[in-house]
Amino acid sequence: MPQMPSAGLRARVALDRHGFRTTHALGQNFLLDDALLARLLDDAALAAEDNVLEIGPGAGVMTALMAERARRVLAVEVDERLAPVLGDVLAPCENATVVYADFLKCDVGALTARAFGDAPYRVVANLPYYITADILLRLTTCARRPASIAIMVQREAAERLLAEPGSKQWCALAATVRYYGAARVLEAVPAAAFNPPPHVDSCFLLIERYANPPVRPANEARFLRVVQAAFAMRRKTLVNNLKSAFGITADQAADVLAAAELDGRVRGEALTLAELARVSDALDQLTSR
Ligand code: SAM
């Protein structure tokens, strides 16, 4: 029996057959190398029972390889011009579905509940780097959070995401991600691995959701707002940032810091997750008075 061509080969043929031209504005730098993608998926430890949400399948090579390993793959692609290419590449993959939509406008909870029911899901994404922060923020704070996120990011973004509290790189996104899960770089991926190659170095990052979050603020939604507020204006003190974000007076903000056992002149960007949670809980006390 003739062997089925690999997903990478199917993609090259389909891109050519349908005359597909990549769009720089959509960050279309595709990965077409079966061996490289298989290794990345090995690193991400996808298992046969996993449901996978892929954001930005592109020509679908990673999608096809995931469909071979996982239970179900739901891919969300913004560019409908890729439909004929994905149709060809994913033809043998009965457990892969593509939805054509802008992921940033999707309701993650509704989308994943429709595809996977109550079952947990993992996210895998090689996305345009200009939406990395937006996507990570949505995934790590939405009501139905994934069990893990394996994502290709620019090397500098990986350094920021792995930043330690109080360091120069520590930022609202790093704090939010650290509250969600443990992040580690799986592999550095050279620009030459992409078609066409981007002008930056990339890293494949795995973030695994904590079974027990590192801090337990009484009101999670408020805590996530405190994290954003703490870094909103970096050179301002936390008192000033709390005033603007929560519409409270300077005296009230100072009381919050005192209740959280923090110096009144502290800057938000210096705080650890535990300290940010104490600020959130102290704000709760203030508003419940
Ligand atoms: N994952 C594929 C791969 O590794 O070859 C494609 C990677 S390419 C860097 C990014 C893909 O994300 C493109 O196919 C692009 O059209 C898609 N994309 C860009 N913005 C998107 C959005 N807001 N929602 C869904 N897909 C998006």
Short mmCIF file of C-alpha atoms and ligand atoms in Angstrom, two decimals:
data_model
loop_
_atom_site.label_atom_id
_atom_site.label_comp_id
_atom_site.label_asym_id
_atom_site.label_seq_id
_atom_site.Cartn_x
_atom_site.Cartn_y
_atom_site.Cartn_z
CA MET A 1 0.00 0.00 0.00
CA PRO A 2 1.43 3.48 -0.83
CA GLN A 3 2.51 5.35 2.29
CA MET A 4 0.74 8.60 3.10
CA PRO A 5 3.02 11.62 2.55
CA SER A 6 4.11 13.31 5.82
CA ALA A 7 2.12 16.32 7.07
CA GLY A 8 5.07 18.60 6.20
CA LEU A 9 5.13 17.33 2.63
CA ARG A 10 1.33 17.56 2.32
CA ALA A 11 1.56 21.19 3.50
CA ARG A 12 4.29 22.13 1.02
CA VAL A 13 2.31 20.58 -1.82
CA ALA A 14 -0.96 22.23 -0.70
CA LEU A 15 0.61 25.69 -0.25
CA ASP A 16 2.02 25.41 -3.75
CA ARG A 17 -1.13 23.92 -5.31
CA HIS A 18 -3.34 26.69 -3.91
CA GLY A 19 -0.78 29.42 -4.64
CA PHE A 20 -0.81 30.54 -1.00
CA ARG A 21 1.29 33.62 -0.20
CA THR A 22 2.07 34.34 3.47
CA THR A 23 0.97 37.68 4.97
CA HIS A 24 3.55 39.44 7.12
CA ALA A 25 0.82 41.43 8.94
CA LEU A 26 -0.64 38.15 10.28
CA GLY A 27 2.77 36.94 11.46
CA GLN A 28 2.66 34.01 9.06
CA ASN A 29 5.99 32.26 9.67
CA PHE A 30 5.15 28.60 9.27
CA LEU A 31 6.83 25.50 10.69
CA LEU A 32 6.78 22.76 8.06
CA ASP A 33 9.47 20.41 9.38
CA ASP A 34 7.85 17.19 10.66
CA ALA A 35 10.90 16.16 12.71
CA LEU A 36 11.24 19.49 14.50
CA LEU A 37 7.51 19.63 15.25
CA ALA A 38 7.43 16.02 16.47
CA ARG A 39 10.27 16.88 18.88
CA LEU A 40 8.43 19.97 20.17
CA LEU A 41 5.32 17.87 20.77
CA ASP A 42 7.42 15.21 22.56
CA ASP A 43 8.73 18.00 24.80
CA ALA A 44 5.21 19.25 25.45
CA ALA A 45 4.28 15.66 26.46
CA LEU A 46 0.92 15.52 24.64
CA ALA A 47 -0.90 12.32 25.54
CA ALA A 48 -3.52 10.22 23.75
CA GLU A 49 -6.33 11.38 26.05
CA ASP A 50 -5.57 15.11 25.59
CA ASN A 51 -7.92 17.62 24.00
CA VAL A 52 -5.94 20.36 22.32
CA LEU A 53 -6.88 23.91 21.41
CA GLU A 54 -4.46 25.21 18.79
CA ILE A 55 -4.38 28.91 18.04
CA GLY A 56 -3.17 29.84 14.54
CA PRO A 57 -2.66 26.46 12.77
CA GLY A 58 -1.24 28.10 9.62
CA ALA A 59 -0.62 25.34 7.06
CA GLY A 60 -1.57 22.73 9.68
CA VAL A 61 1.56 20.58 10.02
CA MET A 62 1.58 20.81 13.81
CA THR A 63 -2.21 20.34 13.78
CA ALA A 64 -1.89 17.08 11.83
CA LEU A 65 0.88 15.78 14.09
CA MET A 66 -1.16 16.62 17.18
CA ALA A 67 -4.22 14.89 15.72
CA GLU A 68 -2.09 11.71 15.45
CA ARG A 69 -1.21 11.91 19.14
CA ALA A 70 -4.18 13.47 20.91
CA ARG A 71 -7.89 12.75 21.33
CA ARG A 72 -9.20 15.92 19.63
CA VAL A 73 -7.71 19.06 18.13
CA LEU A 74 -9.67 22.27 17.71
CA ALA A 75 -7.72 24.86 15.72
CA VAL A 76 -8.70 28.54 15.47
CA GLU A 77 -7.30 30.33 12.41
CA VAL A 78 -8.06 33.95 11.50
CA ASP A 79 -7.05 33.69 7.82
CA GLU A 80 -9.77 31.99 5.77
CA ARG A 81 -7.47 31.93 2.74
CA LEU A 82 -5.83 28.95 4.48
CA ALA A 83 -9.05 26.88 4.26
CA PRO A 84 -8.13 24.99 1.06
CA VAL A 85 -4.60 24.31 2.36
CA LEU A 86 -5.85 23.11 5.75
CA GLY A 87 -8.53 21.06 3.96
CA ASP A 88 -5.82 19.15 2.07
CA VAL A 89 -3.36 18.79 4.96
CA LEU A 90 -5.96 17.74 7.53
CA ALA A 91 -7.99 15.49 5.19
CA PRO A 92 -6.73 12.31 6.92
CA CYS A 93 -7.29 13.76 10.43
CA GLU A 94 -10.86 13.03 11.48
CA ASN A 95 -10.32 14.30 15.00
CA ALA A 96 -9.13 17.78 13.91
CA THR A 97 -11.55 20.68 13.36
CA VAL A 98 -10.71 24.19 12.19
CA VAL A 99 -12.77 27.23 13.17
CA TYR A 100 -12.07 30.39 11.14
CA ALA A 101 -12.16 33.27 13.63
CA ASP A 102 -10.00 35.85 15.35
CA PHE A 103 -9.07 34.12 18.60
CA LEU A 104 -8.90 37.47 20.37
CA LYS A 105 -12.62 37.89 19.72
CA CYS A 106 -13.59 34.34 20.77
CA ASP A 107 -15.23 33.39 24.05
CA VAL A 108 -12.67 30.79 25.22
CA GLY A 109 -15.10 29.18 27.67
CA ALA A 110 -17.90 28.71 25.13
CA LEU A 111 -15.52 27.59 22.37
CA THR A 112 -13.78 24.92 24.46
CA ALA A 113 -17.00 23.74 26.13
CA ARG A 114 -18.55 23.20 22.68
CA ALA A 115 -15.52 21.26 21.48
CA PHE A 116 -14.48 19.33 24.59
CA GLY A 117 -17.49 19.38 26.93
CA ASP A 118 -16.37 19.38 30.57
CA ALA A 119 -13.05 17.69 29.81
CA PRO A 120 -9.79 19.56 30.42
CA TYR A 121 -7.81 20.86 27.46
CA ARG A 122 -4.30 21.98 26.61
CA VAL A 123 -3.27 24.88 24.38
CA VAL A 124 -0.55 24.69 21.75
CA ALA A 125 0.25 27.76 19.68
CA ASN A 126 2.83 29.14 17.30
CA LEU A 127 1.39 32.61 17.00
CA PRO A 128 2.37 36.04 15.75
CA TYR A 129 4.53 37.52 18.49
CA TYR A 130 2.61 40.80 18.63
CA ILE A 131 -0.38 38.99 20.16
CA THR A 132 1.54 36.77 22.61
CA ALA A 133 0.77 38.99 25.60
CA ASP A 134 -2.95 39.35 24.78
CA ILE A 135 -3.36 35.63 24.23
CA LEU A 136 -1.50 34.62 27.39
CA LEU A 137 -3.46 37.09 29.48
CA ARG A 138 -6.76 35.72 28.17
CA LEU A 139 -5.80 32.08 28.61
CA THR A 140 -4.38 32.46 32.11
CA THR A 141 -7.30 34.49 33.46
CA CYS A 142 -10.36 33.11 31.65
CA ALA A 143 -13.01 31.13 33.51
CA ARG A 144 -12.10 27.81 31.84
CA ARG A 145 -8.29 27.82 31.93
CA PRO A 146 -6.25 25.26 30.02
CA ALA A 147 -4.27 22.57 31.87
CA SER A 148 -1.13 23.76 30.08
CA ILE A 149 -0.01 26.21 27.42
CA ALA A 150 2.80 25.32 25.02
CA ILE A 151 3.59 28.43 23.05
CA MET A 152 6.27 29.73 20.70
CA VAL A 153 7.47 33.13 21.87
CA GLN A 154 10.18 35.60 20.95
CA ARG A 155 13.31 34.98 23.08
CA GLU A 156 12.99 38.37 24.82
CA ALA A 157 9.35 37.61 25.70
CA ALA A 158 10.44 34.31 27.28
CA GLU A 159 12.95 36.19 29.44
CA ARG A 160 10.22 38.60 30.58
CA LEU A 161 7.73 35.80 31.26
CA LEU A 162 10.26 33.93 33.40
CA ALA A 163 11.32 37.09 35.28
CA GLU A 164 11.69 36.92 39.06
CA PRO A 165 9.63 39.25 41.29
CA GLY A 166 11.35 42.60 41.79
CA SER A 167 13.69 42.16 38.80
CA LYS A 168 13.81 44.71 35.98
CA GLN A 169 11.77 42.41 33.70
CA TRP A 170 9.06 41.63 36.30
CA CYS A 171 5.76 42.83 34.83
CA ALA A 172 2.00 42.32 35.12
CA LEU A 173 2.02 39.51 32.55
CA ALA A 174 4.88 37.66 34.31
CA ALA A 175 3.01 37.95 37.62
CA THR A 176 -0.27 36.75 36.07
CA VAL A 177 1.46 33.81 34.37
CA ARG A 178 3.26 32.92 37.61
CA TYR A 179 -0.07 32.88 39.43
CA TYR A 180 -1.45 30.50 36.77
CA GLY A 181 1.40 28.03 36.44
CA ALA A 182 5.07 27.04 36.23
CA ALA A 183 6.82 28.14 33.04
CA ARG A 184 9.95 26.70 31.47
CA VAL A 185 11.69 26.92 28.10
CA LEU A 186 11.47 23.60 26.27
CA GLU A 187 13.64 24.46 23.31
CA ALA A 188 15.24 27.39 21.48
CA VAL A 189 14.06 27.38 17.85
CA PRO A 190 16.29 29.07 15.25
CA ALA A 191 14.79 31.58 12.78
CA ALA A 192 15.86 29.30 9.92
CA ALA A 193 13.30 26.69 11.04
CA PHE A 194 10.41 28.94 9.93
CA ASN A 195 9.05 29.62 6.43
CA PRO A 196 9.71 32.49 5.84
CA PRO A 197 12.28 33.02 8.66
CA PRO A 198 11.39 35.83 11.11
CA HIS A 199 13.96 38.45 12.18
CA VAL A 200 13.96 37.30 15.81
CA ASP A 201 15.01 34.28 17.86
CA SER A 202 12.27 32.08 19.24
CA CYS A 203 11.69 29.74 22.18
CA PHE A 204 9.06 27.07 22.71
CA LEU A 205 7.74 27.59 26.22
CA LEU A 206 5.60 25.29 28.38
CA ILE A 207 3.46 26.71 31.17
CA GLU A 208 1.78 24.06 33.33
CA ARG A 209 -1.15 25.17 35.45
CA TYR A 210 -0.66 24.76 39.20
CA ALA A 211 -3.01 22.30 40.85
CA ASN A 212 -2.69 24.61 43.87
CA PRO A 213 -2.07 28.28 43.03
CA PRO A 214 0.95 29.77 44.83
CA VAL A 215 -1.27 32.37 46.56
CA ARG A 216 -4.97 32.32 47.46
CA PRO A 217 -6.39 35.83 47.38
CA ALA A 218 -9.93 36.02 48.80
CA ASN A 219 -11.22 37.64 45.60
CA GLU A 220 -9.38 36.43 42.50
CA ALA A 221 -10.91 38.96 40.10
CA ARG A 222 -9.78 41.80 42.35
CA PHE A 223 -6.32 40.24 42.74
CA LEU A 224 -5.89 40.13 38.95
CA ARG A 225 -6.91 43.82 38.79
CA VAL A 226 -4.38 44.63 41.54
CA VAL A 227 -1.66 42.91 39.49
CA GLN A 228 -2.51 45.07 36.45
CA ALA A 229 -2.74 48.21 38.60
CA ALA A 230 0.57 47.58 40.37
CA PHE A 231 2.51 47.82 37.09
CA ALA A 232 0.26 50.36 35.34
CA MET A 233 2.55 53.35 35.77
CA ARG A 234 5.95 51.98 36.61
CA ARG A 235 7.55 55.07 38.09
CA LYS A 236 4.59 55.81 40.36
CA THR A 237 4.20 54.48 43.88
CA LEU A 238 1.65 51.76 44.55
CA VAL A 239 -0.46 54.31 46.47
CA ASN A 240 -0.83 56.37 43.28
CA ASN A 241 -1.56 53.33 41.11
CA LEU A 242 -4.19 52.03 43.56
CA LYS A 243 -5.83 55.47 43.69
CA SER A 244 -6.25 55.58 39.89
CA ALA A 245 -7.24 51.96 39.44
CA PHE A 246 -9.72 51.63 42.32
CA GLY A 247 -10.99 55.23 42.68
CA ILE A 248 -9.88 55.50 46.32
CA THR A 249 -8.21 58.38 48.17
CA ALA A 250 -4.50 58.58 49.00
CA ASP A 251 -5.35 58.01 52.69
CA GLN A 252 -7.38 54.92 51.87
CA ALA A 253 -4.59 53.58 49.64
CA ALA A 254 -2.09 54.21 52.46
CA ASP A 255 -4.39 52.32 54.87
CA VAL A 256 -4.50 49.41 52.41
CA LEU A 257 -0.70 49.26 52.31
CA ALA A 258 -0.48 49.47 56.09
CA ALA A 259 -3.03 46.63 56.44
CA ALA A 260 -0.96 44.63 53.92
CA GLU A 261 2.16 45.34 56.06
CA LEU A 262 3.91 47.20 53.25
CA ASP A 263 5.93 50.41 53.21
CA GLY A 264 3.73 53.36 52.13
CA ARG A 265 6.27 54.41 49.46
CA VAL A 266 6.59 51.00 47.83
CA ARG A 267 6.29 50.66 44.05
CA GLY A 268 4.00 47.98 42.67
CA GLU A 269 6.70 46.50 40.47
CA ALA A 270 8.72 45.54 43.58
CA LEU A 271 6.03 43.27 45.01
CA THR A 272 5.92 39.47 45.09
CA LEU A 273 2.73 37.53 44.37
CA ALA A 274 2.15 37.03 48.10
CA GLU A 275 2.42 40.79 48.71
CA LEU A 276 0.08 41.54 45.79
CA ALA A 277 -2.43 39.08 47.28
CA ARG A 278 -2.16 40.86 50.67
CA VAL A 279 -2.91 44.19 48.94
CA SER A 280 -5.93 42.62 47.23
CA ASP A 281 -7.24 41.22 50.53
CA ALA A 282 -6.69 44.58 52.27
CA LEU A 283 -8.69 46.30 49.50
CA ASP A 284 -11.49 43.80 50.15
CA GLN A 285 -11.53 44.81 53.80
CA LEU A 286 -11.68 48.49 52.84
CA THR A 287 -14.60 48.04 50.44
CA SER A 288 -16.53 45.83 52.87
CA ARG A 289 -16.41 48.50 55.60
N1 SAM B 1 1.09 27.29 13.78
C1 SAM B 1 1.47 27.41 12.38
C2 SAM B 1 2.86 26.90 12.20
O1 SAM B 1 3.54 26.67 13.22
O2 SAM B 1 3.29 26.73 11.08
C3 SAM B 1 1.37 28.87 11.91
C4 SAM B 1 2.23 29.82 12.64
S1 SAM B 1 2.14 31.47 12.11
C5 SAM B 1 3.47 32.10 13.12
C6 SAM B 1 0.76 32.19 12.98
C7 SAM B 1 -0.62 31.78 12.51
O3 SAM B 1 -1.58 32.44 13.36
C8 SAM B 1 -0.96 32.22 11.10
O4 SAM B 1 -1.56 31.15 10.42
C9 SAM B 1 -1.93 33.38 11.27
O5 SAM B 1 -2.82 33.53 10.18
C10 SAM B 1 -2.63 32.97 12.56
N2 SAM B 1 -3.21 34.09 13.32
C11 SAM B 1 -2.75 35.37 13.41
N3 SAM B 1 -3.54 36.11 14.22
C12 SAM B 1 -4.52 35.28 14.67
C13 SAM B 1 -5.65 35.46 15.51
N4 SAM B 1 -5.91 36.64 16.08
N5 SAM B 1 -6.47 34.40 15.74
C14 SAM B 1 -6.20 33.19 15.16
N6 SAM B 1 -5.15 32.97 14.33
C15 SAM B 1 -4.31 33.99 14.10
#
